[in-house]
Structure formats: C-alpha cells, structure tokens
PDB file of C-alpha atoms in Angstrom:
ATOM      1  CA  MET R   1      -2.617  -4.235 -66.717  1.00  0.00           C
ATOM      2  CA  LEU R   2      -4.661  -7.820 -66.865  1.00  0.00           C
ATOM      3  CA  VAL R   3      -8.383  -7.966 -67.881  1.00  0.00           C
ATOM      4  CA  ALA R   4     -11.894  -6.718 -66.863  1.00  0.00           C
ATOM      5  CA  ALA R   5     -14.922  -8.357 -65.495  1.00  0.00           C
ATOM      6  CA  GLY R   6     -17.214  -9.106 -68.332  1.00  0.00           C
ATOM      7  CA  GLY R   7     -20.627  -7.899 -68.486  1.00  0.00           C
ATOM      8  CA  ASN R   8     -22.891  -5.375 -70.729  1.00  0.00           C
ATOM      9  CA  GLY R   9     -20.516  -2.754 -72.318  1.00  0.00           C
ATOM     10  CA  ASP R  10     -17.427  -4.571 -71.366  1.00  0.00           C
ATOM     11  CA  ARG R  11     -14.367  -2.669 -73.328  1.00  0.00           C
ATOM     12  CA  THR R  12     -12.235  -5.512 -72.128  1.00  0.00           C
ATOM     13  CA  GLN R  13      -9.040  -6.089 -74.783  1.00  0.00           C
ATOM     14  CA  HIS R  14      -6.963  -9.096 -75.388  1.00  0.00           C
ATOM     15  CA  SER R  15      -3.725  -8.470 -76.491  1.00  0.00           C
ATOM     16  CA  GLY R  16      -2.940 -10.202 -79.918  1.00  0.00           C
ATOM     17  CA  ARG R  17      -0.625 -12.544 -78.167  1.00  0.00           C
ATOM     18  CA  PRO R  18      -2.713 -15.203 -76.220  1.00  0.00           C
ATOM     19  CA  GLY R  19      -2.051 -15.076 -72.577  1.00  0.00           C
ATOM     20  CA  LEU R  20      -1.607 -11.592 -72.025  1.00  0.00           C
ATOM     21  CA  GLU R  21      -4.306  -9.255 -71.161  1.00  0.00           C
ATOM     22  CA  PHE R  22      -4.609  -5.660 -70.723  1.00  0.00           C
ATOM     23  CA  THR R  23      -6.247  -4.009 -67.434  1.00  0.00           C
ATOM     24  CA  THR R  24      -8.984  -2.168 -68.717  1.00  0.00           C
ATOM     25  CA  SER R  25     -12.615  -2.655 -67.279  1.00  0.00           C
ATOM     26  CA  SER R  26     -16.161  -1.964 -67.834  1.00  0.00           C
ATOM     27  CA  PRO R  27     -17.678   1.374 -68.274  1.00  0.00           C
ATOM     28  CA  HIS R  28     -20.443   0.802 -65.584  1.00  0.00           C
ATOM     29  CA  ARG R  29     -19.988   3.749 -63.282  1.00  0.00           C
ATOM     30  CA  GLN R  30     -20.615   7.432 -63.593  1.00  0.00           C
ATOM     31  CA  LEU R  31     -20.024  10.609 -61.808  1.00  0.00           C
ATOM     32  CA  ALA R  32     -20.470  13.433 -64.201  1.00  0.00           C
ATOM     33  CA  ALA R  33     -20.850  14.486 -68.090  1.00  0.00           C
ATOM     34  CA  THR R  34     -22.028  17.913 -67.516  1.00  0.00           C
ATOM     35  CA  ASP R  35     -23.404  18.329 -64.210  1.00  0.00           C
ATOM     36  CA  VAL R  36     -21.004  17.065 -61.817  1.00  0.00           C
ATOM     37  CA  GLN R  37     -22.641  17.522 -58.624  1.00  0.00           C
ATOM     38  CA  ALA R  38     -25.947  16.252 -59.960  1.00  0.00           C
ATOM     39  CA  ALA R  39     -24.478  13.189 -61.596  1.00  0.00           C
ATOM     40  CA  ASN R  40     -22.171  12.683 -58.349  1.00  0.00           C
ATOM     41  CA  ASP R  41     -25.372  12.500 -56.111  1.00  0.00           C
ATOM     42  CA  ALA R  42     -27.099  10.190 -58.276  1.00  0.00           C
ATOM     43  CA  ARG R  43     -24.043   7.821 -58.185  1.00  0.00           C
ATOM     44  CA  ARG R  44     -24.406   7.937 -54.372  1.00  0.00           C
ATOM     45  CA  ARG R  45     -28.054   6.577 -54.689  1.00  0.00           C
ATOM     46  CA  GLN R  46     -26.593   3.805 -57.100  1.00  0.00           C
ATOM     47  CA  ALA R  47     -24.339   2.784 -53.985  1.00  0.00           C
ATOM     48  CA  ASN R  48     -26.238  -0.430 -53.737  1.00  0.00           C
ATOM     49  CA  ASP R  49     -24.181  -1.317 -57.246  1.00  0.00           C
ATOM     50  CA  ALA R  50     -21.312  -0.831 -55.772  1.00  0.00           C
ATOM     51  CA  VAL R  51     -17.989  -2.924 -55.278  1.00  0.00           C
ATOM     52  CA  HIS R  52     -15.311  -3.055 -52.792  1.00  0.00           C
ATOM     53  CA  SER R  53     -11.866  -1.876 -53.030  1.00  0.00           C
ATOM     54  CA  ALA R  54      -9.162  -1.942 -55.821  1.00  0.00           C
ATOM     55  CA  VAL R  55      -5.872  -3.016 -56.810  1.00  0.00           C
ATOM     56  CA  ALA R  56      -5.054  -6.707 -55.626  1.00  0.00           C
ATOM     57  CA  TYR R  57      -3.797  -6.676 -51.873  1.00  0.00           C
ATOM     58  CA  GLY R  58      -3.174  -2.970 -52.151  1.00  0.00           C
ATOM     59  CA  PHE R  59      -4.249   0.019 -49.501  1.00  0.00           C
ATOM     60  CA  ARG R  60      -6.375   2.768 -49.606  1.00  0.00           C
ATOM     61  CA  ALA R  61      -5.471   6.128 -50.960  1.00  0.00           C
ATOM     62  CA  ASN R  62      -5.908   9.503 -50.119  1.00  0.00           C
ATOM     63  CA  ASP R  63      -6.337  12.937 -51.785  1.00  0.00           C
ATOM     64  CA  ARG R  64      -2.488  13.488 -51.147  1.00  0.00           C
ATOM     65  CA  THR R  65      -1.438  10.083 -52.201  1.00  0.00           C
ATOM     66  CA  ILE R  66      -1.509  10.215 -55.866  1.00  0.00           C
ATOM     67  CA  PRO R  67      -3.386  13.839 -56.348  1.00  0.00           C
ATOM     68  CA  TYR R  68      -2.013  13.866 -60.244  1.00  0.00           C
ATOM     69  CA  ILE R  69      -4.268  10.583 -61.018  1.00  0.00           C
ATOM     70  CA  ALA R  70      -6.740  11.014 -64.042  1.00  0.00           C
ATOM     71  CA  THR R  71      -9.571   8.919 -64.321  1.00  0.00           C
ATOM     72  CA  LEU R  72     -10.692   8.606 -68.257  1.00  0.00           C
ATOM     73  CA  LEU R  73     -14.249   9.154 -69.082  1.00  0.00           C
ATOM     74  CA  ASP R  74     -16.640   8.232 -72.308  1.00  0.00           C
ATOM     75  CA  SER R  75     -18.892  10.350 -73.958  1.00  0.00           C
ATOM     76  CA  ASN R  76     -21.605   9.527 -71.694  1.00  0.00           C
ATOM     77  CA  GLY R  77     -19.413  10.353 -68.426  1.00  0.00           C
ATOM     78  CA  TYR R  78     -18.928   6.641 -67.657  1.00  0.00           C
ATOM     79  CA  TRP R  79     -15.756   5.448 -66.689  1.00  0.00           C
ATOM     80  CA  ALA R  80     -13.536   4.311 -69.487  1.00  0.00           C
ATOM     81  CA  GLY R  81     -12.012   1.755 -67.422  1.00  0.00           C
ATOM     82  CA  CYS R  82      -8.703   3.224 -67.555  1.00  0.00           C
ATOM     83  CA  GLY R  83      -6.572   5.601 -65.497  1.00  0.00           C
ATOM     84  CA  GLY R  84      -3.621   8.149 -66.382  1.00  0.00           C
ATOM     85  CA  SER R  85      -1.295  10.885 -64.961  1.00  0.00           C
ATOM     86  CA  LEU R  86      -1.337  14.775 -65.023  1.00  0.00           C
ATOM     87  CA  ILE R  87       2.052  15.294 -66.631  1.00  0.00           C
ATOM     88  CA  ARG R  88       1.471  19.155 -67.557  1.00  0.00           C
ATOM     89  CA  PRO R  89      -1.492  21.328 -66.945  1.00  0.00           C
ATOM     90  CA  ARG R  90      -2.884  20.398 -70.154  1.00  0.00           C
ATOM     91  CA  LEU R  91      -1.566  16.943 -70.639  1.00  0.00           C
ATOM     92  CA  VAL R  92      -2.280  13.282 -69.112  1.00  0.00           C
ATOM     93  CA  VAL R  93      -0.365  10.275 -70.231  1.00  0.00           C
ATOM     94  CA  THR R  94      -2.124   6.787 -70.297  1.00  0.00           C
ATOM     95  CA  ALA R  95      -1.918   3.559 -72.105  1.00  0.00           C
ATOM     96  CA  ALA R  96      -2.350   3.379 -75.912  1.00  0.00           C
ATOM     97  CA  HIS R  97      -4.603   0.328 -75.312  1.00  0.00           C
ATOM     98  CA  CYS R  98      -6.862   2.672 -73.346  1.00  0.00           C
ATOM     99  CA  VAL R  99      -7.385   4.913 -76.407  1.00  0.00           C
ATOM    100  CA  VAL R 100      -7.485   2.186 -79.050  1.00  0.00           C
ATOM    101  CA  ASP R 101      -8.955  -1.080 -79.551  1.00  0.00           C
ATOM    102  CA  ASP R 102      -7.268  -4.377 -80.775  1.00  0.00           C
ATOM    103  CA  ASN R 103      -8.095  -3.170 -84.403  1.00  0.00           C
ATOM    104  CA  LEU R 104      -6.357   0.229 -83.521  1.00  0.00           C
ATOM    105  CA  LYS R 105      -9.868   1.872 -83.796  1.00  0.00           C
ATOM    106  CA  PRO R 106     -10.365   4.822 -81.375  1.00  0.00           C
ATOM    107  CA  GLN R 107     -12.040   3.910 -78.074  1.00  0.00           C
ATOM    108  CA  ASP R 108     -14.533   6.214 -76.734  1.00  0.00           C
ATOM    109  CA  VAL R 109     -12.463   8.934 -74.661  1.00  0.00           C
ATOM    110  CA  LYS R 110     -13.708  11.972 -74.006  1.00  0.00           C
ATOM    111  CA  ALA R 111     -13.008  13.419 -70.502  1.00  0.00           C
ATOM    112  CA  VAL R 112     -11.144  13.122 -67.410  1.00  0.00           C
ATOM    113  CA  TYR R 113     -11.236  13.739 -63.634  1.00  0.00           C
ATOM    114  CA  ILE R 114      -8.215  14.998 -62.151  1.00  0.00           C
ATOM    115  CA  GLY R 115      -7.507  13.802 -58.315  1.00  0.00           C
ATOM    116  CA  LEU R 116     -10.637  11.496 -58.103  1.00  0.00           C
ATOM    117  CA  VAL R 117     -10.093   9.476 -54.719  1.00  0.00           C
ATOM    118  CA  ASP R 118     -13.700   7.903 -54.392  1.00  0.00           C
ATOM    119  CA  TRP R 119     -16.475   7.670 -56.518  1.00  0.00           C
ATOM    120  CA  GLN R 120     -19.095   7.511 -53.741  1.00  0.00           C
ATOM    121  CA  THR R 121     -17.885  10.037 -51.171  1.00  0.00           C
ATOM    122  CA  ASP R 122     -15.897  12.673 -53.444  1.00  0.00           C
ATOM    123  CA  THR R 123     -17.848  15.804 -54.097  1.00  0.00           C
ATOM    124  CA  ALA R 124     -17.053  18.336 -57.248  1.00  0.00           C
ATOM    125  CA  GLN R 125     -15.101  20.139 -55.136  1.00  0.00           C
ATOM    126  CA  GLN R 126     -12.577  17.358 -54.589  1.00  0.00           C
ATOM    127  CA  PHE R 127     -11.612  16.873 -58.114  1.00  0.00           C
ATOM    128  CA  GLU R 128     -11.354  18.494 -61.398  1.00  0.00           C
ATOM    129  CA  TYR R 129     -13.509  17.639 -64.648  1.00  0.00           C
ATOM    130  CA  ARG R 130     -11.689  18.485 -67.989  1.00  0.00           C
ATOM    131  CA  ARG R 131     -12.709  17.527 -71.653  1.00  0.00           C
ATOM    132  CA  VAL R 132     -10.532  15.595 -73.914  1.00  0.00           C
ATOM    133  CA  VAL R 133      -9.879  17.636 -77.264  1.00  0.00           C
ATOM    134  CA  ARG R 134      -7.127  15.495 -78.728  1.00  0.00           C
ATOM    135  CA  VAL R 135      -5.640  12.074 -78.442  1.00  0.00           C
ATOM    136  CA  VAL R 136      -2.047  11.494 -79.567  1.00  0.00           C
ATOM    137  CA  ARG R 137      -1.213   7.650 -79.768  1.00  0.00           C
ATOM    138  CA  HIS R 138       2.553   6.551 -80.506  1.00  0.00           C
ATOM    139  CA  ARG R 139       2.449   5.513 -84.067  1.00  0.00           C
ATOM    140  CA  LEU R 140       4.446   2.320 -83.096  1.00  0.00           C
ATOM    141  CA  TYR R 141       2.208   0.786 -80.783  1.00  0.00           C
ATOM    142  CA  SER R 142       1.273  -2.805 -81.457  1.00  0.00           C
ATOM    143  CA  PRO R 143      -1.360  -4.821 -79.681  1.00  0.00           C
ATOM    144  CA  SER R 144       0.408  -8.268 -80.445  1.00  0.00           C
ATOM    145  CA  THR R 145       3.767  -7.101 -79.054  1.00  0.00           C
ATOM    146  CA  VAL R 146       2.339  -4.487 -76.368  1.00  0.00           C
ATOM    147  CA  ALA R 147       5.412  -2.357 -77.270  1.00  0.00           C
ATOM    148  CA  TYR R 148       5.013   1.325 -77.271  1.00  0.00           C
ATOM    149  CA  ASP R 149       1.846   1.195 -74.995  1.00  0.00           C
ATOM    150  CA  ILE R 150       1.478   5.027 -74.697  1.00  0.00           C
ATOM    151  CA  ALA R 151      -0.793   7.810 -75.478  1.00  0.00           C
ATOM    152  CA  LEU R 152      -1.348  11.447 -74.519  1.00  0.00           C
ATOM    153  CA  LEU R 153      -4.549  13.216 -73.742  1.00  0.00           C
ATOM    154  CA  VAL R 154      -4.480  16.741 -74.406  1.00  0.00           C
ATOM    155  CA  LEU R 155      -6.994  18.740 -72.150  1.00  0.00           C
ATOM    156  CA  ASN R 156      -9.544  21.574 -72.819  1.00  0.00           C
ATOM    157  CA  LYS R 157      -7.959  23.797 -70.370  1.00  0.00           C
ATOM    158  CA  PRO R 158      -5.431  23.882 -67.821  1.00  0.00           C
ATOM    159  CA  ALA R 159      -5.854  21.630 -64.413  1.00  0.00           C
ATOM    160  CA  LYS R 160      -5.002  23.378 -61.282  1.00  0.00           C
ATOM    161  CA  THR R 161      -3.773  20.577 -59.881  1.00  0.00           C
ATOM    162  CA  LYS R 162       0.184  20.031 -59.676  1.00  0.00           C
ATOM    163  CA  PRO R 163       1.477  17.478 -62.172  1.00  0.00           C
ATOM    164  CA  VAL R 164       3.835  14.708 -61.467  1.00  0.00           C
ATOM    165  CA  ARG R 165       7.544  14.806 -62.689  1.00  0.00           C
ATOM    166  CA  MET R 166       8.514  12.609 -65.036  1.00  0.00           C
ATOM    167  CA  ALA R 167      11.723  10.317 -64.470  1.00  0.00           C
ATOM    168  CA  PRO R 168      14.406  11.795 -66.629  1.00  0.00           C
ATOM    169  CA  ARG R 169      16.106  10.018 -69.658  1.00  0.00           C
ATOM    170  CA  ASN R 170      19.121   8.804 -67.502  1.00  0.00           C
ATOM    171  CA  PHE R 171      17.105   7.531 -64.486  1.00  0.00           C
ATOM    172  CA  LYS R 172      18.042   4.455 -62.958  1.00  0.00           C
ATOM    173  CA  LEU R 173      16.198   1.714 -61.123  1.00  0.00           C
ATOM    174  CA  ASN R 174      17.466  -0.632 -58.551  1.00  0.00           C
ATOM    175  CA  PRO R 175      16.093  -3.940 -58.255  1.00  0.00           C
ATOM    176  CA  ARG R 176      17.428  -4.717 -55.018  1.00  0.00           C
ATOM    177  CA  SER R 177      15.968  -1.370 -53.030  1.00  0.00           C
ATOM    178  CA  ASP R 178      13.607   0.300 -55.388  1.00  0.00           C
ATOM    179  CA  VAL R 179       9.939  -0.200 -54.131  1.00  0.00           C
ATOM    180  CA  LEU R 180       7.358   1.338 -56.303  1.00  0.00           C
ATOM    181  CA  LEU R 181       3.841   2.699 -56.278  1.00  0.00           C
ATOM    182  CA  SER R 182       0.859   2.121 -58.582  1.00  0.00           C
ATOM    183  CA  ALA R 183      -3.061   3.444 -58.236  1.00  0.00           C
ATOM    184  CA  GLY R 184      -6.171   2.391 -59.730  1.00  0.00           C
ATOM    185  CA  TRP R 185      -9.808   1.321 -59.366  1.00  0.00           C
ATOM    186  CA  GLY R 186      -9.381  -1.943 -60.637  1.00  0.00           C
ATOM    187  CA  GLN R 187      -9.885  -5.391 -59.711  1.00  0.00           C
ATOM    188  CA  THR R 188      -9.220  -6.588 -56.328  1.00  0.00           C
ATOM    189  CA  GLU R 189      -8.693  -9.860 -54.932  1.00  0.00           C
ATOM    190  CA  SER R 190     -12.266  -9.713 -53.644  1.00  0.00           C
ATOM    191  CA  ALA R 191     -14.179  -7.877 -56.339  1.00  0.00           C
ATOM    192  CA  PRO R 192     -14.197  -6.767 -60.244  1.00  0.00           C
ATOM    193  CA  ASP R 193     -13.429  -3.079 -59.649  1.00  0.00           C
ATOM    194  CA  SER R 194     -13.411  -0.318 -56.737  1.00  0.00           C
ATOM    195  CA  ASN R 195     -15.294   2.672 -55.476  1.00  0.00           C
ATOM    196  CA  HIS R 196     -11.959   3.987 -53.647  1.00  0.00           C
ATOM    197  CA  LEU R 197      -8.432   4.649 -55.250  1.00  0.00           C
ATOM    198  CA  MET R 198      -6.177   1.945 -53.814  1.00  0.00           C
ATOM    199  CA  VAL R 199      -2.221   1.706 -54.125  1.00  0.00           C
ATOM    200  CA  ALA R 200      -0.158  -1.003 -54.205  1.00  0.00           C
ATOM    201  CA  ARG R 201       3.642  -1.243 -53.257  1.00  0.00           C
ATOM    202  CA  LEU R 202       5.576  -2.952 -55.996  1.00  0.00           C
ATOM    203  CA  PRO R 203       9.370  -3.876 -56.195  1.00  0.00           C
ATOM    204  CA  PHE R 204      11.202  -2.784 -59.463  1.00  0.00           C
ATOM    205  CA  VAL R 205      12.306  -6.292 -61.189  1.00  0.00           C
ATOM    206  CA  SER R 206      15.192  -6.508 -63.499  1.00  0.00           C
ATOM    207  CA  ARG R 207      14.540  -7.147 -66.952  1.00  0.00           C
ATOM    208  CA  LYS R 208      16.413 -10.487 -67.299  1.00  0.00           C
ATOM    209  CA  ASP R 209      14.278 -11.676 -63.971  1.00  0.00           C
ATOM    210  CA  CYS R 210      11.206 -10.423 -65.470  1.00  0.00           C
ATOM    211  CA  ASN R 211      11.655 -12.379 -68.763  1.00  0.00           C
ATOM    212  CA  ASP R 212      12.889 -15.727 -66.675  1.00  0.00           C
ATOM    213  CA  ILE R 213       9.336 -15.520 -65.033  1.00  0.00           C
ATOM    214  CA  MET R 214       7.426 -14.193 -68.110  1.00  0.00           C
ATOM    215  CA  GLU R 215       9.134 -16.886 -70.428  1.00  0.00           C
ATOM    216  CA  HIS R 216       8.062 -19.682 -67.670  1.00  0.00           C
ATOM    217  CA  GLN R 217       4.485 -18.608 -67.794  1.00  0.00           C
ATOM    218  CA  LEU R 218       4.269 -17.658 -71.553  1.00  0.00           C
ATOM    219  CA  ASP R 219       6.682 -19.827 -74.117  1.00  0.00           C
ATOM    220  CA  ASP R 220       8.853 -17.650 -76.025  1.00  0.00           C
ATOM    221  CA  TYR R 221       8.214 -14.221 -74.614  1.00  0.00           C
ATOM    222  CA  ALA R 222      10.080 -11.581 -74.287  1.00  0.00           C
ATOM    223  CA  VAL R 223       9.043  -8.152 -72.639  1.00  0.00           C
ATOM    224  CA  PRO R 224       9.313  -5.038 -74.763  1.00  0.00           C
ATOM    225  CA  ALA R 225      12.366  -2.781 -74.723  1.00  0.00           C
ATOM    226  CA  THR R 226       9.752  -0.141 -74.089  1.00  0.00           C
ATOM    227  CA  SER R 227       8.570  -1.570 -70.825  1.00  0.00           C
ATOM    228  CA  LEU R 228       9.623  -2.361 -67.599  1.00  0.00           C
ATOM    229  CA  CYS R 229       8.573  -4.712 -64.635  1.00  0.00           C
ATOM    230  CA  ALA R 230       7.471  -4.354 -61.135  1.00  0.00           C
ATOM    231  CA  GLY R 231       5.854  -7.080 -58.732  1.00  0.00           C
ATOM    232  CA  TRP R 232       6.475  -9.805 -56.279  1.00  0.00           C
ATOM    233  CA  SER R 233       7.413 -13.402 -56.114  1.00  0.00           C
ATOM    234  CA  THR R 234       4.837 -14.396 -53.889  1.00  0.00           C
ATOM    235  CA  ASP R 235       1.234 -13.762 -53.233  1.00  0.00           C
ATOM    236  CA  ASN R 236       1.123  -9.591 -52.476  1.00  0.00           C
ATOM    237  CA  GLU R 237       0.002  -6.432 -53.887  1.00  0.00           C
ATOM    238  CA  ASP R 238      -0.360  -6.023 -57.723  1.00  0.00           C
ATOM    239  CA  THR R 239      -2.101  -3.987 -60.324  1.00  0.00           C
ATOM    240  CA  CYS R 240      -4.958  -5.375 -62.016  1.00  0.00           C
ATOM    241  CA  ALA R 241      -8.049  -5.405 -64.244  1.00  0.00           C
ATOM    242  CA  GLY R 242      -9.119  -1.662 -64.579  1.00  0.00           C
ATOM    243  CA  ASP R 243      -5.668  -0.364 -63.500  1.00  0.00           C
ATOM    244  CA  SER R 244      -4.460   0.065 -66.966  1.00  0.00           C
ATOM    245  CA  GLY R 245      -3.132   3.621 -68.144  1.00  0.00           C
ATOM    246  CA  GLY R 246      -2.841   4.641 -64.087  1.00  0.00           C
ATOM    247  CA  PRO R 247       0.861   5.849 -62.539  1.00  0.00           C
ATOM    248  CA  LEU R 248       3.760   3.774 -61.514  1.00  0.00           C
ATOM    249  CA  VAL R 249       5.701   6.291 -59.443  1.00  0.00           C
ATOM    250  CA  LYS R 250       8.822   6.249 -57.016  1.00  0.00           C
ATOM    251  CA  LYS R 251       8.032   8.258 -54.127  1.00  0.00           C
ATOM    252  CA  ARG R 252      11.007  10.765 -53.193  1.00  0.00           C
ATOM    253  CA  SER R 253      11.222  13.337 -50.613  1.00  0.00           C
ATOM    254  CA  SER R 254      11.355  15.797 -53.498  1.00  0.00           C
ATOM    255  CA  GLY R 255       8.288  14.614 -54.819  1.00  0.00           C
ATOM    256  CA  ASP R 256       6.990  11.830 -56.998  1.00  0.00           C
ATOM    257  CA  LEU R 257       8.725  10.877 -59.796  1.00  0.00           C
ATOM    258  CA  LEU R 258       6.618   8.792 -62.492  1.00  0.00           C
ATOM    259  CA  VAL R 259       8.552   5.900 -63.944  1.00  0.00           C
ATOM    260  CA  GLY R 260       5.932   3.736 -65.784  1.00  0.00           C
ATOM    261  CA  ILE R 261       2.272   3.374 -67.067  1.00  0.00           C
ATOM    262  CA  VAL R 262       0.458   0.419 -66.155  1.00  0.00           C
ATOM    263  CA  SER R 263       0.031  -1.865 -69.301  1.00  0.00           C
ATOM    264  CA  TYR R 264      -0.614  -5.473 -69.107  1.00  0.00           C
ATOM    265  CA  GLY R 265       0.445  -8.752 -67.061  1.00  0.00           C
ATOM    266  CA  PRO R 266      -0.450 -12.746 -68.029  1.00  0.00           C
ATOM    267  CA  SER R 267      -3.586 -13.386 -66.529  1.00  0.00           C
ATOM    268  CA  VAL R 268      -6.523 -11.583 -64.388  1.00  0.00           C
ATOM    269  CA  GLN R 269      -6.771 -14.860 -62.733  1.00  0.00           C
ATOM    270  CA  THR R 270      -3.683 -14.517 -60.970  1.00  0.00           C
ATOM    271  CA  CYS R 271      -3.423 -10.662 -60.086  1.00  0.00           C
ATOM    272  CA  GLY R 272      -1.409 -10.422 -57.067  1.00  0.00           C
ATOM    273  CA  GLY R 273      -0.437 -14.150 -57.159  1.00  0.00           C
ATOM    274  CA  GLU R 274       2.563 -16.178 -56.934  1.00  0.00           C
ATOM    275  CA  ALA R 275       5.608 -14.730 -59.479  1.00  0.00           C
ATOM    276  CA  ASN R 276       2.879 -12.614 -61.390  1.00  0.00           C
ATOM    277  CA  LEU R 277       4.447  -9.508 -62.561  1.00  0.00           C
ATOM    278  CA  GLY R 278       2.935  -6.570 -63.900  1.00  0.00           C
ATOM    279  CA  VAL R 279       4.623  -4.954 -67.074  1.00  0.00           C
ATOM    280  CA  TYR R 280       4.513  -1.201 -67.474  1.00  0.00           C
ATOM    281  CA  THR R 281       5.371   1.056 -70.355  1.00  0.00           C
ATOM    282  CA  SER R 282       8.733   2.670 -69.361  1.00  0.00           C
ATOM    283  CA  VAL R 283       8.361   6.359 -69.081  1.00  0.00           C
ATOM    284  CA  ILE R 284      12.194   6.653 -68.834  1.00  0.00           C
ATOM    285  CA  VAL R 285      12.222   4.893 -72.276  1.00  0.00           C
ATOM    286  CA  MET R 286       9.649   6.934 -73.772  1.00  0.00           C
ATOM    287  CA  ARG R 287      10.964  10.203 -72.591  1.00  0.00           C
ATOM    288  CA  PRO R 288      12.088  11.448 -75.761  1.00  0.00           C
ATOM    289  CA  TRP R 289       8.542  10.899 -77.360  1.00  0.00           C
ATOM    290  CA  ILE R 290       6.985  12.290 -74.816  1.00  0.00           C
ATOM    291  CA  ASP R 291       9.150  15.337 -74.855  1.00  0.00           C
ATOM    292  CA  ALA R 292       8.751  15.742 -78.828  1.00  0.00           C
ATOM    293  CA  GLN R 293       5.111  15.500 -78.544  1.00  0.00           C
ATOM    294  CA  ILE R 294       4.723  18.279 -75.850  1.00  0.00           C
ATOM    295  CA  LYS R 295       7.044  20.747 -78.132  1.00  0.00           C
ATOM    296  CA  ALA R 296       4.719  19.669 -80.886  1.00  0.00           C
ATOM    297  CA  LEU R 297       1.318  19.781 -79.271  1.00  0.00           C
ATOM    298  CA  LYS R 298       2.912  23.134 -77.481  1.00  0.00           C
ATOM    299  CA  VAL R 299       1.086  22.076 -74.123  1.00  0.00           C
TER     300      VAL R 299
END
C-alpha cells in the first residue's frame, strides 16, 4: 500500500494524487526463474544482502498462515515488488498498479511463487512456481483516484495449493468487531523489506471514519467506492511498502475469506504510525467483475 525503498531498479509508483503512494517495492530479490533449486541456493549465498522482517509491527507467518499467497516475479526471476492471492487453481488476484505503471503501460510480471514464506530458507518443495500467461486489468483503473485497483494473473497450469475463498457480494464487515489479517514481504518499522513473510492484524474501519482520517491527512480526498479501509488509530501493525497486491482476509473456522487487496496509503514515512490507515480494493465490491472474468477466461 505505500511506497518502496529507492535504489537501482526501483519500480516504486506514486499515485496521480500527491501524498498517496502505492506499496510496491524494488525487485532486488531472486529465488528462481527456470532452475528453482539452484537459484534458491544462490539466494542463500547472498544472505548478507538480506533485510529483516516485513509488514510494520507484524508477526512472522508460517506455511499454514496464508498458504495461498502469491509472490510476483519479473522476467529475470526477481521479486516484482508485489504480492497476490490464489483464488482459482490457475488464477491470482493482485492490484492493478502492480501490473501497469502510472501511464498504464505494462509492468514486468512474468511468473509467481505460490506459498513462499521465507526467501532464505524455503526449498523448491515448499512452494510452487507458475508462469503468468495473461494479465487482465480492470479497464476503469485510475492511478489518480486509485479506484478499481485490481488485476488478474492467469497461470500456465493449475497450482496444487488450495485457493482462498472470496467473500460473497453480500458479505458485511463490522467495524466494532472484525479484525482482519494482511501479509507481505514489504517495509517494516526497521527495514525496507523482508525475507520472511509477515502478517499484520488490522481492524476493519468504516468508510465514514476512514474518510474523516484521510481527509485530515489529505485535503478533499475521499476513499473510492471500490475500496475499504483497515488499520489502527494508534501506533500498531500496518501494511507498508512492498505489500501491494497481497491479501486482506477474515479468518474463520470454516476457512479464510478474502475481503480485500492491498492498495495504498497516505505516506511510507508513517507505516504503522498513529491514525495511518491502509486502503484496500474491496473484493466484496469487485466480486461481480471477478466472477465475470472467471467465466470469460474459463479458469
């Protein structure tokens, strides 16, 4: 949702509105392009270049916390700075700003890992590698308003991992009681991004309260109708740079429900800071579009 650390190869995007920044990150990490195991071994040898843990003030995930999480890769096998969620065996949902730049030109997203937890210690047997054969972005996506920040990645063959269920169109979230989980390898309170998948616990925030807080930080700004908000009113956990496109889920005994996609926030300087909410594309609102694309793509 926010902004990535700078540096060579930085693919950080700033939205068309000053003050709003996406949460993509620089593609400096690599596990594999063709030979997963060899690249994984090479990644370990580069451990001295590694950074710490991810998601501001979050906790470390294990391979059962968010098993359906996707890691987007570029044509060189490097991390493309974004995440996603497996919603069908051959379909990953992510943020539109992860697949196009500020001018709506395609970004370099060519493959995904499904189920990667740790860039240093995971072996090829612990996650799945799939090529991206098609990218479908919502045609109404706007970098300036960040509305319709959603895209789908069609994979070359089905993943074996069980996809996450999507919240139905009539699903309701309660700002008084619903605490959601988000995950990523992005910026933490102490590092530009993470080797280990991190998870943040975030309370759902009503649209009115979210707009009140956002308007205080950004004059005359309203959260898009296609989005929802989550976060704390005091210093606490938050999604941050490098978490874009990743899942926002409601944990239930019957299984996780995907309710949102990490999109953006006011400033990378205050990830996890006081009254710094994250804005997520609402899977609930976008469910008709997703269902229509699934039918059209026959996946």
